[in-house]
Coordinates of C-alpha atoms in Angstrom, one line a residue:
Chain Y
X237 CA 10.2 18.8 18.4
X238 CA 7.0 20.4 17.3
X239 CA 7.2 18.6 14.0
X240 CA 7.2 15.2 15.9
X241 CA 4.2 16.4 17.8
X242 CA 2.4 16.9 14.4
X243 CA 3.3 13.3 13.5
X244 CA 2.0 12.1 16.9
X245 CA -1.2 14.1 16.3
X246 CA -1.7 12.3 13.0
X247 CA -1.4 8.9 14.7
X248 CA -3.8 9.9 17.4
X249 CA -6.4 11.1 14.8
X250 CA -5.9 7.7 13.1
X251 CA -6.3 5.9 16.4
X252 CA -9.6 7.7 17.1
X253 CA -11.1 5.7 14.2
X254 CA -10.0 2.3 15.5
X255 CA -9.7 2.7 19.3
X256 CA -13.0 0.9 20.1
X257 CA -11.8 -2.4 18.7
X258 CA -8.6 -2.2 20.7
X259 CA -10.1 -0.8 23.9
X260 CA -12.0 -4.0 24.6
X261 CA -8.9 -6.2 24.3
X262 CA -6.9 -3.7 26.3
X263 CA -9.3 -4.3 29.3
X264 CA -10.3 -7.9 28.7
X265 CA -6.9 -9.3 28.2
X266 CA -5.5 -8.3 31.6
X267 CA -8.7 -9.6 33.2
X268 CA -8.4 -13.0 31.5
X269 CA -4.7 -13.3 32.3
X270 CA -5.3 -12.4 35.9
X271 CA -8.1 -15.0 36.2
X272 CA -6.3 -17.7 34.3
X273 CA -2.8 -17.4 35.7
X274 CA -3.4 -15.8 39.1
X275 CA -6.4 -17.7 40.3
X276 CA -5.9 -20.9 38.2
X277 CA -2.1 -21.4 38.3
X278 CA -1.8 -19.5 41.5
X279 CA -4.1 -22.1 43.2
X280 CA -1.3 -24.6 42.8
X281 CA 1.5 -22.3 43.9
X282 CA 0.4 -22.2 47.5
X283 CA 3.9 -21.4 48.9
X284 CA 4.0 -18.1 47.1
X285 CA 7.3 -16.6 45.7
X286 CA 9.9 -14.7 47.7
X287 CA 7.4 -14.7 50.6
X288 CA 4.6 -13.0 48.5
X289 CA 1.3 -14.4 47.2
X290 CA 1.9 -15.8 43.7
X291 CA -0.8 -13.5 42.2
X292 CA 0.8 -10.4 43.8
X293 CA 4.2 -11.5 42.6
X294 CA 3.0 -12.3 39.1
X295 CA 0.9 -9.1 38.4
X296 CA 3.8 -6.6 37.9
X297 CA 5.4 -9.1 35.5
X298 CA 2.2 -9.4 33.5
X299 CA 2.0 -5.6 33.3
X300 CA 5.5 -5.2 32.0
X301 CA 4.9 -8.1 29.6
X302 CA 1.7 -6.5 28.4
X303 CA 3.5 -3.2 27.8
X304 CA 6.1 -5.0 25.7
X305 CA 3.4 -6.9 23.8
X306 CA 1.8 -3.6 22.9
X307 CA 5.1 -2.1 22.0
X308 CA 5.9 -5.1 19.7
X309 CA 2.4 -5.0 18.2
X310 CA 2.7 -1.3 17.3
X311 CA 6.3 -1.5 16.0
X312 CA 6.0 -4.5 13.7
X313 CA 3.0 -4.8 11.2
X314 CA 2.0 -1.1 11.3
X315 CA 5.6 0.0 10.5
X316 CA 5.9 -2.5 7.7
X317 CA 2.6 -1.6 6.2
X318 CA 3.3 2.2 6.4
X319 CA 6.3 1.4 4.2
X320 CA 5.0 -1.3 2.0
X321 CA 1.3 -1.1 1.7
X322 CA -0.1 2.2 2.9
X323 CA 3.0 4.3 2.1
X324 CA 2.1 6.7 4.9
X325 CA 5.8 7.4 5.7
X326 CA 6.4 8.4 2.1
X327 CA 3.6 10.9 2.3
X328 CA 5.1 12.3 5.5
X329 CA 8.6 12.5 4.0
X330 CA 7.2 14.7 1.2
X331 CA 6.0 17.2 3.8
X332 CA 8.5 19.5 5.6
X333 CA 9.2 16.8 8.3
X334 CA 12.6 15.3 8.9
X335 CA 13.2 11.6 9.1
X336 CA 13.8 11.9 12.9
X337 CA 10.4 13.7 13.3
X338 CA 8.6 10.8 11.5
X339 CA 10.3 8.2 13.7
X340 CA 9.9 10.2 17.0
X341 CA 6.3 11.0 16.3
X342 CA 5.3 7.4 15.6
X343 CA 7.4 6.2 18.5
X344 CA 5.6 8.6 20.8
X345 CA 2.3 7.2 19.7
X346 CA 3.5 3.7 20.4
X347 CA 4.4 4.8 24.0
X348 CA 0.9 6.3 24.3
X349 CA -0.5 2.9 23.4
X350 CA 1.8 1.2 25.9
X351 CA 0.7 3.5 28.6
X352 CA -2.9 2.8 27.8
X353 CA -2.5 -1.0 28.1
X354 CA -0.3 -0.7 31.2
X355 CA -2.7 1.7 32.8
X356 CA -5.7 -0.6 32.1
X357 CA -3.8 -3.5 33.6
X358 CA -2.8 -1.5 36.6
X359 CA -6.5 -0.6 37.3
X360 CA -7.5 -4.3 37.0
X361 CA -4.7 -5.2 39.3
X362 CA -5.7 -2.6 41.9
X363 CA -9.2 -4.0 41.7
X364 CA -7.9 -7.4 42.6
X365 CA -6.0 -5.9 45.5
X366 CA -2.6 -7.1 44.3
X367 CA -0.8 -3.8 44.6
X368 CA 1.1 -3.4 47.9
X369 CA 2.3 0.2 47.7
X370 CA 1.5 3.6 46.3
X371 CA 4.8 3.2 44.4
X372 CA 2.7 1.1 42.0
X373 CA 2.0 4.3 40.0
X374 CA 5.7 4.2 39.0
X375 CA 4.7 1.1 36.9
X376 CA 3.4 3.6 34.3
X377 CA 6.7 5.4 33.5
X378 CA 8.6 2.0 33.9
X379 CA 6.2 0.5 31.3
X380 CA 6.7 3.4 29.0
X381 CA 10.5 3.1 29.3
X382 CA 10.4 -0.7 28.8
X383 CA 8.1 -0.1 25.8
X384 CA 10.6 2.4 24.3
X385 CA 13.5 -0.1 24.9
X386 CA 11.6 -2.6 22.8
X387 CA 9.7 -0.6 20.3
X388 CA 12.6 1.5 19.1
X389 CA 14.9 -1.3 18.0
X390 CA 12.0 -3.3 16.7
X391 CA 10.9 -0.3 14.6
X392 CA 14.4 -0.3 13.1
X393 CA 14.0 -4.0 12.3
X394 CA 10.6 -3.6 10.8
X395 CA 11.9 -0.7 8.6
X396 CA 14.7 -3.1 7.3
X397 CA 12.5 -5.9 6.0
X398 CA 10.0 -5.9 3.1
X399 CA 8.0 -9.0 3.9
X400 CA 6.0 -9.9 7.0
X401 CA 7.6 -13.4 7.2
X402 CA 10.6 -11.6 8.8
X403 CA 8.3 -10.3 11.5
X404 CA 7.1 -13.9 12.2
X405 CA 10.8 -14.8 12.6
X406 CA 11.2 -12.0 15.1
X407 CA 8.2 -13.2 17.1
X408 CA 9.4 -16.8 17.2
X409 CA 13.1 -16.3 17.9
X410 CA 13.2 -13.1 19.9
X411 CA 9.8 -12.1 21.4
X412 CA 8.7 -15.6 22.5
X413 CA 12.0 -16.5 24.3
X414 CA 12.1 -13.1 25.9
X415 CA 8.5 -13.4 27.2
X416 CA 9.3 -16.9 28.7
X417 CA 12.7 -16.2 30.2
X418 CA 12.3 -12.7 31.7
X419 CA 11.0 -13.6 35.1
X420 CA 7.4 -12.9 34.3
X421 CA 6.0 -16.3 35.5
X422 CA 8.8 -17.6 37.6
X423 CA 12.0 -16.2 39.2
X424 CA 14.9 -16.2 36.7
X425 CA 17.2 -17.7 39.4
X426 CA 15.7 -21.1 38.4
X427 CA 16.9 -20.6 34.8
X428 CA 20.6 -21.4 35.3
X429 CA 22.7 -19.9 32.5
X430 CA 19.6 -19.1 30.5
X431 CA 19.3 -16.3 33.0
X432 CA 21.6 -14.2 30.8
X433 CA 18.7 -14.0 28.2
X434 CA 16.9 -12.1 30.9
X435 CA 19.8 -9.9 31.8
X436 CA 20.6 -8.9 28.2
X437 CA 17.0 -8.3 26.8
X438 CA 15.0 -5.4 28.0
X439 CA 11.9 -7.1 29.4
X440 CA 13.3 -8.6 32.6
X441 CA 14.6 -5.2 33.7
X442 CA 11.1 -3.8 33.3
X443 CA 9.6 -6.8 35.1
X444 CA 12.0 -6.4 38.0
X445 CA 11.5 -2.7 38.4
X446 CA 7.7 -3.0 38.1
X447 CA 7.8 -5.7 40.8
X448 CA 9.8 -3.6 43.1
X449 CA 7.2 -0.8 42.6
X450 CA 4.0 -2.8 43.2
X451 CA 5.5 -4.7 46.1
X452 CA 6.9 -1.5 47.6
X453 CA 10.5 -2.9 47.8
X454 CA 13.4 -0.6 47.1
X455 CA 15.3 -1.6 43.9
X456 CA 18.4 0.0 45.3
X457 CA 21.3 1.1 43.0
X458 CA 20.6 -1.8 40.7
X459 CA 17.3 -0.1 39.9
X460 CA 19.1 3.0 38.6
X461 CA 21.4 0.8 36.4
X462 CA 18.3 -1.0 35.1
X463 CA 16.6 2.3 34.2
X464 CA 19.8 3.4 32.4
X465 CA 20.1 0.1 30.6
X466 CA 16.5 0.4 29.3
X467 CA 17.2 4.0 28.3
X468 CA 20.3 2.8 26.4
X469 CA 18.2 0.2 24.4
X470 CA 15.7 3.0 23.6
X471 CA 18.4 5.5 22.5
X472 CA 20.3 3.0 20.5
X473 CA 17.1 1.7 18.9
X474 CA 15.9 5.2 18.1
X475 CA 19.1 6.2 16.4
X476 CA 19.2 2.9 14.4
X477 CA 15.5 3.4 13.5
X478 CA 16.3 6.9 12.2
X479 CA 19.1 5.5 10.1
X480 CA 16.9 2.6 8.7
X481 CA 14.0 5.0 8.0
X482 CA 16.4 7.3 6.2
X483 CA 17.6 4.5 4.0
X484 CA 14.0 3.8 2.9
X485 CA 12.7 7.4 2.6
X486 CA 15.6 9.4 1.3
X487 CA 17.2 7.5 -1.6
Chain J
X206 CA 12.6 38.2 -9.3
X207 CA 12.8 36.2 -12.5
X208 CA 15.3 33.7 -11.3
X209 CA 14.0 30.2 -12.1
X210 CA 12.2 28.2 -9.4
X211 CA 14.1 25.1 -10.4
X212 CA 17.6 25.2 -11.7
X213 CA 19.6 22.1 -12.5
X214 CA 23.0 21.9 -14.0
X215 CA 24.7 18.6 -14.8
X216 CA 22.3 16.9 -12.4
X217 CA 23.1 13.2 -11.9
X218 CA 21.4 10.5 -9.9
X219 CA 23.1 7.1 -9.5
X220 CA 21.8 4.0 -7.8
X221 CA 24.9 1.8 -7.4
X222 CA 26.2 1.1 -10.9
X223 CA 23.0 2.3 -12.5
X224 CA 22.7 5.9 -13.6
X225 CA 19.1 6.9 -13.6
X226 CA 19.6 10.6 -14.4
X227 CA 22.7 11.3 -16.5
X228 CA 23.6 15.0 -16.3
X229 CA 20.6 17.1 -17.1
X230 CA 20.2 20.9 -17.3
X231 CA 16.7 22.2 -16.5
X232 CA 15.2 25.7 -15.8
X233 CA 11.6 26.0 -14.6
X234 CA 10.3 29.6 -14.4
X235 CA 7.6 30.9 -12.1
X236 CA 4.1 30.4 -13.5
X237 CA 4.8 27.9 -16.2
X238 CA 3.7 24.4 -16.6
X239 CA 6.8 22.3 -17.3
X240 CA 6.7 18.6 -18.3
X241 CA 9.1 15.7 -18.2
X242 CA 8.3 13.3 -21.0
X243 CA 9.8 10.0 -21.6
X244 CA 9.3 6.2 -21.7
X245 CA 9.4 4.1 -18.5
X246 CA 12.9 4.2 -17.0
X247 CA 13.8 7.4 -18.7
X248 CA 14.7 9.0 -15.3
X249 CA 11.6 11.2 -14.9
X250 CA 10.6 10.0 -11.5
X251 CA 14.1 10.1 -10.2
X252 CA 14.4 13.7 -11.3
X253 CA 11.0 14.5 -9.6
X254 CA 12.2 12.9 -6.4
X255 CA 15.3 15.0 -6.4
X256 CA 13.2 18.1 -7.0
X257 CA 10.9 16.9 -4.2
X258 CA 13.9 16.9 -1.8
X259 CA 13.5 13.2 -0.9
X260 CA 16.5 12.1 -3.0
X261 CA 19.9 13.7 -2.7
X262 CA 21.5 14.3 -6.1
X263 CA 24.6 12.2 -6.7
X264 CA 26.4 15.0 -8.6
X265 CA 25.7 18.3 -10.2
X266 CA 23.9 21.4 -9.1
X267 CA 20.3 21.7 -8.1
X268 CA 18.6 24.8 -6.7
X269 CA 14.9 24.9 -5.8
X270 CA 13.2 28.1 -4.9
X271 CA 16.7 29.5 -4.6
X272 CA 17.7 27.0 -1.9
X273 CA 19.9 24.0 -1.8
X274 CA 17.9 20.7 -1.3
X275 CA 20.9 19.0 0.4
X276 CA 20.7 21.6 3.2
X277 CA 17.3 23.2 3.2
X278 CA 15.1 20.1 2.5
X279 CA 12.4 20.9 5.1
X280 CA 12.3 24.6 4.2
X281 CA 11.9 23.8 0.5
X282 CA 9.3 21.0 1.1
X283 CA 7.3 23.5 3.1
X284 CA 6.6 25.3 -0.2
X285 CA 6.1 22.3 -2.4
X286 CA 3.0 20.3 -3.2
X287 CA 3.7 16.7 -4.2
X288 CA 1.3 14.4 -6.0
X289 CA 3.1 11.1 -6.2
X290 CA 2.6 8.5 -8.9
X291 CA 0.8 6.1 -6.5
X292 CA -1.8 7.5 -4.2
X293 CA -0.6 7.3 -0.6
X294 CA -3.8 8.5 1.0
X295 CA -4.9 7.4 4.5
X296 CA -7.5 4.8 3.9
X297 CA -8.6 4.8 7.5
X298 CA -9.3 8.5 7.6
X299 CA -12.1 10.5 6.0
X300 CA -11.6 12.5 2.9
X301 CA -11.6 15.7 5.0
X302 CA -9.2 14.3 7.6
X303 CA -6.8 13.4 4.9
X304 CA -6.4 17.1 4.2
X305 CA -6.5 18.4 7.7
X306 CA -4.0 15.9 9.2
X307 CA -1.6 16.6 6.3
X308 CA -2.0 20.3 6.7
X309 CA -0.7 19.9 10.3
X310 CA 2.6 18.6 9.0
X311 CA 3.1 22.0 7.6
X312 CA 2.3 23.6 11.0
X313 CA -1.0 25.0 9.7
X314 CA -3.3 25.8 12.6
X315 CA -6.3 23.5 12.9
X316 CA -8.9 26.1 12.1
X317 CA -7.1 27.3 9.0
X318 CA -6.6 23.7 8.0
X319 CA -10.4 23.0 8.2
X320 CA -11.3 26.1 6.2
X321 CA -8.7 25.2 3.5
X322 CA -9.8 21.6 3.4
X323 CA -13.4 22.8 2.7
X324 CA -12.2 25.1 -0.1
X325 CA -10.0 22.5 -1.7
X326 CA -12.7 19.8 -1.6
X327 CA -14.9 22.3 -3.4
X328 CA -12.1 22.9 -6.0
X329 CA -11.6 19.2 -6.7
X330 CA -15.4 18.5 -6.6
X331 CA -15.4 16.2 -3.6
X332 CA -17.3 18.3 -1.1
X333 CA -20.2 15.8 -1.0
X334 CA -17.7 13.0 -0.1
X335 CA -16.0 15.0 2.7
X336 CA -17.0 12.7 5.5
X337 CA -16.8 9.5 3.6
X338 CA -13.8 7.2 4.0
X339 CA -11.2 7.1 1.3
X340 CA -11.4 3.4 0.4
X341 CA -14.7 3.3 -1.5
X342 CA -13.7 6.3 -3.7
X343 CA -13.1 5.7 -7.4
X344 CA -9.6 6.0 -8.8
X345 CA -10.3 9.5 -10.2
X346 CA -11.7 10.7 -6.9
X347 CA -8.6 9.5 -5.0
X348 CA -6.4 11.2 -7.6
X349 CA -8.3 14.5 -7.1
X350 CA -8.0 14.1 -3.4
X351 CA -4.2 13.5 -3.7
X352 CA -4.0 16.7 -5.8
X353 CA -6.1 18.6 -3.2
X354 CA -3.7 17.3 -0.5
X355 CA -0.7 18.6 -2.5
X356 CA -2.3 22.1 -2.4
X357 CA -3.1 22.2 1.3
X358 CA 0.0 24.4 2.1
X359 CA -0.7 26.8 -0.8
X360 CA 2.5 25.7 -2.5
X361 CA 4.6 27.8 -4.9
X362 CA 5.5 24.7 -6.9
X363 CA 3.3 21.6 -7.5
X364 CA 5.0 18.4 -8.6
X365 CA 2.8 15.8 -10.3
X366 CA 4.2 12.4 -11.1
X367 CA 2.1 10.9 -13.9
X368 CA -1.1 12.6 -12.6
X369 CA -3.6 10.8 -14.8
X370 CA -2.0 7.3 -15.3
X371 CA -4.6 4.6 -14.8
X372 CA -7.6 6.9 -14.9
X373 CA -10.6 6.5 -17.3
X374 CA -11.1 9.3 -19.9
X375 CA -13.7 11.2 -18.0
X376 CA -11.6 11.2 -14.9
X377 CA -8.5 12.3 -16.9
X378 CA -10.3 15.2 -18.4
X379 CA -11.6 16.4 -15.0
X380 CA -8.1 16.3 -13.6
X381 CA -6.7 18.1 -16.6
X382 CA -9.3 20.8 -16.3
X383 CA -8.5 21.3 -12.6
X384 CA -4.8 21.4 -13.3
X385 CA -5.5 24.0 -16.0
X386 CA -7.4 26.1 -13.5
X387 CA -4.4 25.9 -11.2
X388 CA -2.1 27.0 -14.0
X389 CA -4.4 30.0 -14.7
X390 CA -4.2 30.9 -11.0
X391 CA -0.4 31.3 -11.5
X392 CA 0.7 28.1 -9.8
X393 CA 3.9 26.6 -11.2
X394 CA 3.3 23.0 -12.3
X395 CA 6.0 20.4 -12.9
X396 CA 4.7 17.1 -14.2
X397 CA 5.9 13.9 -15.7
X398 CA 3.8 12.0 -18.2
X399 CA 4.1 9.5 -21.0
X400 CA 0.7 10.7 -22.4
X401 CA 1.4 13.0 -25.3
X402 CA -2.1 14.5 -25.2
X403 CA -1.5 15.3 -21.5
X404 CA 1.7 17.1 -22.3
X405 CA 0.1 19.0 -25.2
X406 CA -2.9 20.0 -23.1
X407 CA -1.0 21.2 -20.1
X408 CA 2.7 22.0 -20.7
X409 CA 4.0 25.4 -21.8
X410 CA 7.4 23.8 -22.1
X411 CA 8.8 20.3 -21.8
X412 CA 11.8 18.2 -22.1
X413 CA 11.9 14.7 -23.6
X414 CA 14.0 12.3 -21.6
X415 CA 15.5 9.0 -22.7
X416 CA 18.0 6.9 -20.9
X417 CA 18.5 9.5 -18.2
X418 CA 19.3 12.3 -20.6
X419 CA 17.4 15.2 -22.1
X420 CA 17.0 14.5 -25.9
X421 CA 14.8 17.5 -26.8
X422 CA 13.5 20.6 -25.2
X423 CA 10.9 23.3 -26.1
X424 CA 7.2 24.0 -26.3
X425 CA 5.0 21.3 -27.8
X426 CA 4.6 23.4 -30.9
X427 CA 8.4 24.0 -31.3
X428 CA 9.1 20.3 -30.8
X429 CA 6.7 19.3 -33.5
X430 CA 8.1 21.8 -35.8
X431 CA 11.7 20.8 -35.1
X432 CA 11.3 17.0 -35.0
X433 CA 8.3 16.3 -37.2
X434 CA 6.4 17.9 -40.0
X435 CA 3.2 19.8 -39.9
X436 CA 1.1 16.9 -41.1
X437 CA 1.2 13.1 -41.3
X438 CA -0.4 10.8 -43.9
X439 CA -1.1 7.3 -42.7
X440 CA -1.5 4.8 -45.5
X441 CA -2.6 1.2 -45.4
X442 CA -2.1 -1.1 -48.3
X443 CA -3.9 -4.4 -48.8
X444 CA -0.7 -6.4 -49.3
X445 CA 1.2 -7.6 -46.2
X446 CA 4.3 -6.0 -47.6
X447 CA 3.9 -2.4 -46.6
X448 CA 7.6 -2.1 -47.0
X449 CA 7.5 -2.5 -50.8
X450 CA 5.7 0.8 -51.0
X451 CA 8.4 2.7 -49.2
X452 CA 10.5 3.0 -52.3
X453 CA 7.6 4.0 -54.4
X454 CA 6.7 6.8 -52.0
X455 CA 10.4 7.9 -51.7
X456 CA 10.9 11.6 -52.5
X457 CA 7.2 12.4 -51.8
X458 CA 7.7 13.1 -48.1
X459 CA 10.3 14.6 -45.7
X460 CA 10.5 11.2 -43.9
X461 CA 8.8 7.9 -44.4
X462 CA 8.3 5.4 -41.6
X463 CA 7.2 1.8 -42.3
X464 CA 5.2 0.1 -39.6
X465 CA 4.0 -3.5 -39.8
X466 CA 0.4 -2.4 -40.5
X467 CA 0.8 1.0 -42.2
X468 CA 3.2 3.5 -43.8
X469 CA 3.6 7.0 -42.3
X470 CA 4.5 10.0 -44.5
X471 CA 5.7 13.1 -42.7
X472 CA 4.8 16.0 -44.9
X473 CA 4.0 19.7 -44.8
X474 CA 0.7 19.4 -46.6
X475 CA -1.1 16.1 -46.2
X476 CA -3.8 16.6 -48.8
X477 CA -1.2 17.5 -51.5
X478 CA 0.8 14.4 -50.7
X479 CA -2.2 12.2 -50.7
X480 CA -3.3 13.6 -54.1
X481 CA 0.2 12.8 -55.4
X482 CA -0.1 9.2 -54.0
X483 CA -3.3 8.7 -56.0
X484 CA -1.9 10.3 -59.1
X485 CA 0.8 7.6 -59.1
X486 CA -2.0 5.1 -58.7
X487 CA -0.6 3.5 -55.5
X488 CA -4.2 3.1 -54.3
X489 CA -3.9 2.5 -50.6
X490 CA -6.9 0.7 -49.0
X491 CA -7.2 3.4 -46.5
X492 CA -5.6 6.8 -46.0
X493 CA -5.7 9.3 -43.2
X494 CA -4.4 12.8 -43.1
X495 CA -3.8 14.2 -39.6
X496 CA -1.9 17.0 -37.9
X497 CA 1.5 15.9 -36.5
X498 CA 1.4 15.4 -32.7
X499 CA 3.8 15.3 -29.9
X500 CA 3.4 11.6 -30.1
X501 CA 5.2 11.6 -33.4
X502 CA 8.0 13.6 -31.9
X503 CA 8.2 11.3 -28.9
X504 CA 8.3 8.1 -31.0
X505 CA 10.8 9.6 -33.4
X506 CA 13.1 10.6 -30.5
X507 CA 12.8 7.7 -28.2
X508 CA 12.0 4.9 -30.7
X509 CA 9.2 2.5 -31.0
X510 CA 10.8 -0.3 -29.1
X511 CA 8.8 -1.3 -26.1
X512 CA 10.4 -0.3 -22.8
X513 CA 9.2 -2.1 -19.7

């Protein structure tokens, strides 16, 4: 446990040198999306969704989506480059860390990044007055859990490939459909059978839970199952990542 | 007390059908500088990775610091310093941060890590660059920083995989000098190299590996005595046919080797042999008498064929 904390500490020191560049986009991105989608597109959706203003309905979806984007961003190119180009993981493997420490520490840093971007988005959303309930703070742990559910398996994937063209494939065939069909922009009921994409992949569960939180609606027992389902993705992804990392680092 | 730091018996490493290390026996004692020599693909790096506990042996026995790497990996690695063949420094971090963050992996408190980083940067002559980023450093500086990083946990055993490959002569000599200082301080060094001068400079004892096996073992001096002669006479003749001289020189040396551009005579006394050559009026266009080196041993044992 402490050994993964050392690894997290390393990533935080590293981040201290680059955070300025990412801080701006962390704040500006939600602002632009709010303005573009909420005010622009929302102007046409006068009826609202499920009896709520479109912007208010949309915001929690955007937050969950931003959390997942950050998780994907941190678990693809950085992981590949730590194996292929910078060899950071190999340096760590020579120290008295176990493979699980290396994976867990880096994953913890990814969740820290997810929390930062979800937190920034939440602030902007509060400023626009789109949060209906104090339960909105629950969006933070929900974002972290959704981030984990995505980052852990993607980390395993990134550790299994040696060229970034495979990452482009992941973006095109997994991340893009997931972003479109996970009820971020419109209710999944209008998807027909494609709805199952939303049920199977992690993002929709995060969107649905975040929406319940910011709108102050109880998710009921379904909410618990969704939490467990996300946790399941995270746990399976983590154990797969540890195995994939082991294959690369201990040969 | 005097049990070896590294003890390998019948150590084997296989990758699928390929056997990289094919049953080697090695003992490395505390305080010595031990070298693995060999051409590319001889199995040196695979051996080093097994000793570094990042590569489980396929077969055989391996004990490091009295522990079993299969079980005690993290505990062994806590007492090792590893300088890999390719620098894997953090290019985003400063020189100092490279040492302090790495020290944390060993659970070294931040304050101690900072003090140690300052000391080590002094040792590898990088104090002035402490707050500069790693990227603009020269190859030699990066190498020295990698060595400093390997020392951050005050290791009992330092593993150096081709420590000076790719460095210019000045940088190499500085690295050698620092490694020699470490050796004097009683640090046990294990290194791989294919530079013979490096092995002669640094190693108390070495093994020559070829095709995954150990083909010779001893101190540089012993190996030269056993596998070469004290001196070597290098002769060049004006004709293209160096080979025709081999017969004429026969009987004048322990061993004669004909190369495309010269003929080598392995002899006890080079000047005597050269005088005899002149007496038989073989008149080479140039002649050089030199002491036999580890390079002669190495080429004799592993052949002159290019290995890529």
